[in-house]
Short mmCIF file of C-alpha atoms in Angstrom, two decimals:
data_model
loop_
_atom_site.label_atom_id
_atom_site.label_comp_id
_atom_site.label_asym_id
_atom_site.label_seq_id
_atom_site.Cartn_x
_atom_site.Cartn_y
_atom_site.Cartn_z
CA UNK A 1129 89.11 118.20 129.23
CA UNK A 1130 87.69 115.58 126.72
CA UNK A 1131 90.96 115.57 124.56
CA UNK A 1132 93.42 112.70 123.93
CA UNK A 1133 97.03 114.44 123.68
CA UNK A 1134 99.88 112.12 121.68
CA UNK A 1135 103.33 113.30 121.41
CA UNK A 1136 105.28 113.77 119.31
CA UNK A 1137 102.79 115.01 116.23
CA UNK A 1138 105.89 113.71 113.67
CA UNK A 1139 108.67 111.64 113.67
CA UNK A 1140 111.18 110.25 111.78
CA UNK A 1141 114.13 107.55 112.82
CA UNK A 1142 116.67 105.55 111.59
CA UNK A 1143 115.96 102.03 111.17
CA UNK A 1144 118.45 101.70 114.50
CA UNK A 1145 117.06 104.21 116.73
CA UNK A 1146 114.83 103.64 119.54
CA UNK A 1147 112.08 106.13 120.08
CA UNK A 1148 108.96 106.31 122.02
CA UNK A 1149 105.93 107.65 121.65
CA UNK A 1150 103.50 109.37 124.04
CA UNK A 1151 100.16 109.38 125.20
CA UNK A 1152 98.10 111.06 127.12
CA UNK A 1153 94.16 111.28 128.73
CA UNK A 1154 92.38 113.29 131.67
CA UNK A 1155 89.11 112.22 131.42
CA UNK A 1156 89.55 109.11 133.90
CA UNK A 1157 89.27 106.76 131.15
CA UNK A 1158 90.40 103.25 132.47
CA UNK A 1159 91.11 101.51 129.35
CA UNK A 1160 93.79 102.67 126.46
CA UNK A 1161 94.68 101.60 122.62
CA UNK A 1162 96.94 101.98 120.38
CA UNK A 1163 96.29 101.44 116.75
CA UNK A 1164 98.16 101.73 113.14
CA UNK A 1165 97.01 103.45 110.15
CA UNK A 1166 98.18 103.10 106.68
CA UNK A 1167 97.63 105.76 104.21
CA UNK A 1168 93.91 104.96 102.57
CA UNK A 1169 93.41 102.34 104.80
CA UNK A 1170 91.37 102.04 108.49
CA UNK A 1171 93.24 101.79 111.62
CA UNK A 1172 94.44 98.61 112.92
CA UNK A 1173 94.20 97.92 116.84
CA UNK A 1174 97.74 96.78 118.18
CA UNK A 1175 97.38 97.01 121.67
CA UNK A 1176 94.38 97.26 124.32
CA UNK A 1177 95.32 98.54 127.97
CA UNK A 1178 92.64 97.92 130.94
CA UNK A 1179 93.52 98.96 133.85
CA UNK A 1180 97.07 99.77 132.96
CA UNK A 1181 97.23 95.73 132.29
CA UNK A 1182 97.82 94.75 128.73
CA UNK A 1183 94.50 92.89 127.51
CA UNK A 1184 94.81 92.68 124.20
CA UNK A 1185 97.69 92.42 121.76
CA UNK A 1186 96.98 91.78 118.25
CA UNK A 1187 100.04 89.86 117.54
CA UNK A 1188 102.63 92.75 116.79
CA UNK A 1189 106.06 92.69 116.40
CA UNK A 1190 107.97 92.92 119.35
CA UNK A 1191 109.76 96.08 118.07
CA UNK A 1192 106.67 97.87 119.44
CA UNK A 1193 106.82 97.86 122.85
CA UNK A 1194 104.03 99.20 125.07
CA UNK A 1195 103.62 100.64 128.43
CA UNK A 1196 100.97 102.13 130.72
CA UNK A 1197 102.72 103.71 133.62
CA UNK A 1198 99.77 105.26 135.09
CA UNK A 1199 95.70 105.18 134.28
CA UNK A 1200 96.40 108.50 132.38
CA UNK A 1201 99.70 107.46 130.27
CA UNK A 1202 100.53 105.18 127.83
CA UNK A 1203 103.65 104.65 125.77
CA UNK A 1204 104.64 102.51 122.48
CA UNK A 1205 108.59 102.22 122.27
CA UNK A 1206 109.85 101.80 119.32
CA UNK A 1207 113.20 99.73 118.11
CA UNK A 1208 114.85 98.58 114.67
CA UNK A 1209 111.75 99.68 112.79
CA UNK A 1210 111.44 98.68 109.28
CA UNK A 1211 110.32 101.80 106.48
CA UNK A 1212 107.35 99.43 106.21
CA UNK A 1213 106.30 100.58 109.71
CA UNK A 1214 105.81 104.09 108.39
CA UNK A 1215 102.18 104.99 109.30
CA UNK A 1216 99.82 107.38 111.20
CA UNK A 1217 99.66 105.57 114.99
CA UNK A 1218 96.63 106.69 116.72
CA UNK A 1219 96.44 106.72 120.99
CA UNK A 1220 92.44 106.23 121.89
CA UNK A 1221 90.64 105.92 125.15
CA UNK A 1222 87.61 104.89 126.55
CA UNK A 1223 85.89 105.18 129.95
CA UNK A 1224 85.54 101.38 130.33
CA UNK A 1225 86.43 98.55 127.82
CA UNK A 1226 83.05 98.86 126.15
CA UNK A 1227 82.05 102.61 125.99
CA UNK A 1228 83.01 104.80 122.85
CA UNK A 1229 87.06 105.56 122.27
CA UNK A 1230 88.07 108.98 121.78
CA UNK A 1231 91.11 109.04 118.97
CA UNK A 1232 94.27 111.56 119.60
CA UNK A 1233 95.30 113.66 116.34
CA UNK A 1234 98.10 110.73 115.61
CA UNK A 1235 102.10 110.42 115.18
CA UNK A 1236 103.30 110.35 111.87
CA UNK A 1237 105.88 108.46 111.45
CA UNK A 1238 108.54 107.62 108.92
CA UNK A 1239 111.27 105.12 108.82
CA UNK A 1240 113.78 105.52 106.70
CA UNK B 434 82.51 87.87 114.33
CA UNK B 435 81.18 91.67 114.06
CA UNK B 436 81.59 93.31 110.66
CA UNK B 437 80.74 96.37 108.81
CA UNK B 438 80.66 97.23 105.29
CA UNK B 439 80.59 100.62 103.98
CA UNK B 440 78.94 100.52 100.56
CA UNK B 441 80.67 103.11 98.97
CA UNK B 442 84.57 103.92 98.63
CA UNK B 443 83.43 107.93 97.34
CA UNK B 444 80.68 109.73 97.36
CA UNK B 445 80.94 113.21 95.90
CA UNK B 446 77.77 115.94 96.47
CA UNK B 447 77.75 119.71 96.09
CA UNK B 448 77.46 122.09 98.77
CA UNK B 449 74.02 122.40 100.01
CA UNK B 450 72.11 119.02 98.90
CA UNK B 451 71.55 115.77 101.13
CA UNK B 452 74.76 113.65 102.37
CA UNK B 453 73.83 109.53 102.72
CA UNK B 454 76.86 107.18 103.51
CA UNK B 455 75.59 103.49 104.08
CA UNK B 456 76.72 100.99 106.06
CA UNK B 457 75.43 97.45 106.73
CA UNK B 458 76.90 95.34 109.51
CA UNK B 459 76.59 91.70 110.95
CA UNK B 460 76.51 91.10 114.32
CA UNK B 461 75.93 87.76 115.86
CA UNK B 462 74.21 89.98 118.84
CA UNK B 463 72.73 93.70 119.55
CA UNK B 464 75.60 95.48 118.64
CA UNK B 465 77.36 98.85 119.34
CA UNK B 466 78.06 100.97 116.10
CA UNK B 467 79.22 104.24 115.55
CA UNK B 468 80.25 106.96 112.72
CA UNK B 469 83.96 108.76 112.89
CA UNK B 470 85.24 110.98 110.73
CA UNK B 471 88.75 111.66 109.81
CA UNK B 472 89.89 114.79 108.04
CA UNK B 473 93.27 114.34 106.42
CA UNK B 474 96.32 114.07 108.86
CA UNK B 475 94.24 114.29 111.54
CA UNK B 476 93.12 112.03 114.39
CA UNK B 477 89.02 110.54 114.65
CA UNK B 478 86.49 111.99 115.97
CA UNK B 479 83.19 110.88 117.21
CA UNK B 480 80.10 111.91 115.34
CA UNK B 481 77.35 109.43 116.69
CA UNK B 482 76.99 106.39 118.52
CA UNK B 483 74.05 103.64 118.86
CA UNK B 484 74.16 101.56 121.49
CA UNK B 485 70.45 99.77 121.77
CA UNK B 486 68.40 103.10 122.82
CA UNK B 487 66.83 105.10 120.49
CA UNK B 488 67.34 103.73 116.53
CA UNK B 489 67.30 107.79 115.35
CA UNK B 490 70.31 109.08 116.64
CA UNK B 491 71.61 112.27 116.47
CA UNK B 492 75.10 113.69 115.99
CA UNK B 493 77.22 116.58 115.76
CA UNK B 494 77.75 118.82 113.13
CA UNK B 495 73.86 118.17 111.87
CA UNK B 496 74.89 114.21 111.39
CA UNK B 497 71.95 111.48 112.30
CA UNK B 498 72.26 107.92 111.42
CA UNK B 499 69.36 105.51 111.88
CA UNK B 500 69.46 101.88 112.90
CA UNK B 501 67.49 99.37 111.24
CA UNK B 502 67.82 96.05 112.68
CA UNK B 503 65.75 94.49 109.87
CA UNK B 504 67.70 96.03 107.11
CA UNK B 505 71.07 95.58 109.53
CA UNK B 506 71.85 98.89 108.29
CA UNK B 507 73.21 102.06 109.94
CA UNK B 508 73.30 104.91 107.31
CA UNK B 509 74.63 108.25 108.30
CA UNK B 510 73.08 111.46 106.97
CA UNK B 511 72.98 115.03 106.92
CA UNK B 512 70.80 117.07 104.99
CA UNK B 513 72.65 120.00 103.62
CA UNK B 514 76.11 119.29 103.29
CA UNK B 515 79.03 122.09 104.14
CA UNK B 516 82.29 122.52 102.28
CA UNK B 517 83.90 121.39 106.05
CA UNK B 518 82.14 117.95 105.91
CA UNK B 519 84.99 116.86 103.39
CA UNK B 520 86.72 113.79 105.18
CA UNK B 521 87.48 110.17 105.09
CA UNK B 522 84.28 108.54 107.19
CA UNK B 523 84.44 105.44 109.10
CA UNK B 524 81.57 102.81 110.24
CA UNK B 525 82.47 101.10 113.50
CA UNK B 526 81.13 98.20 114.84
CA UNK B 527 82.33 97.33 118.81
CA UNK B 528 83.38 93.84 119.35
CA UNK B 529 82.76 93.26 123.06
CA UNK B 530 83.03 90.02 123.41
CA UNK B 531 85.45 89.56 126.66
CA UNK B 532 84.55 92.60 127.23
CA UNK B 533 87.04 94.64 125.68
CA UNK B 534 86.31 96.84 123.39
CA UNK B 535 87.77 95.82 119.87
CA UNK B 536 86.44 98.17 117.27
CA UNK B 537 86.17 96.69 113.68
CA UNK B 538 86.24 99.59 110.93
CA UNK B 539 84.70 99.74 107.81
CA UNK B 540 86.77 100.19 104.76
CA UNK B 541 85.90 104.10 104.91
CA UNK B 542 84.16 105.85 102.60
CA UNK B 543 85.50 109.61 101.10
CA UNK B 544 83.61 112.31 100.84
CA UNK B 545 83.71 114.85 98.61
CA UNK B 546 81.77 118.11 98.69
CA UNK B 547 82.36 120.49 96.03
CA UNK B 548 80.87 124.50 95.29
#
């Protein structure tokens, strides 16, 4: 198994709603990421898990909340969004914090 | 501070002749770099990575890039290109200093294959 599986593929919410969205890897990779992707433009790293500990977090909002339950999960709650947080949001993993990161297929997701 | 820039924002070829998307990058060190590609909607994927072993490296889907430390280049190629290769293509270089793993993308360049 040498996928990365993110749930849910597209979502949309209310600038009020909270939503999560999900994560998943079963190759034993011990660090985690979460980035953001505008249309035409590269990803963005927002968070870096090691370990399930948060090591990295690129100064984001706090309406994006993550969390690493376990080495194989990792979550990014969302709440009061703005439409400007509309993007693709990509889940990676890596075996350590300095091997390659394998990318998930992405949540769309629009705020309206 | 890493960097990478891809040179070119499109590059359009027909079906069958060479592919060559350059990137240069600056590294204060021996760096990590790699090539993703991104078809639309869709998640990266991994084509190559160099990480200070051989400067040829090879890659799925017939992709190679070569490192050149004295050019600080890392151009990816493929000599026949296939309708499929169509995507957005991204030039990674891995920023491991405290040892996590920050990857700074290039800009991306498009490709465009047509009959």
């Amino acid at each position: 198994d040498t996928e990365v599986t993110q749930t849910p593929k597209h979502l949309v919410m209310g600038m009020t709603n909270k939503k999560s969205l999900k994560c998943e890897q079963h190759m034993g990779h011990r660090a985690m990421y979460w980035y953001k992707q505008k249309a035409k433009k590269p990803p963005e790293l927002m968070f870096v898990y090691s370990y399930e500990k948060l090591s990295i977090n690129e100064s984001v909002p706090s309406r994006f909340s993550p969390e690493c339950p376990n080495s194989s999960l990792l979550n990014l709650h969302l709440h009061a969004l703005q439409p400007e947080d509309s993007a693709l949001y990509l889940c990676a993993s890596s075996l350590t914090g300095t091997t390659e990161a394998f990318f998930g297929q992405g949540t769309r997701l629009t705020v309206v | 501070a890493q960097s990478v820039t891809q040179l070119d924002s499109h590059v359009s070829v027909s079906e069958g002749t060479p592919v060559l998307l350059r990137c240069n990058y600056s590294s204060s060190y021996s760096p990590s770099l790699f090539w993703y590609v991104q078809h639309p909607n869709k998640g990266l994927q991994l084509l190559l990575k160099y990480t200070s072993a051989a400067t040829l490296v090879k890659g799925i889907n017939g992709f190679e890039a070569e490192f050149k430390k004295s050019e600080t280049s890392f151009h990816l190629t493929k000599p026949s290109a296939h309708m499929s290769d169509a995507a957005e293509y991204f030039c990674v270089v891995s920023d491991e200093g405290g040892g996590y793993n920050k990857l700074i993308f290039g800009a991306g360049t498009r490709l465009a294959v047509h009959p």
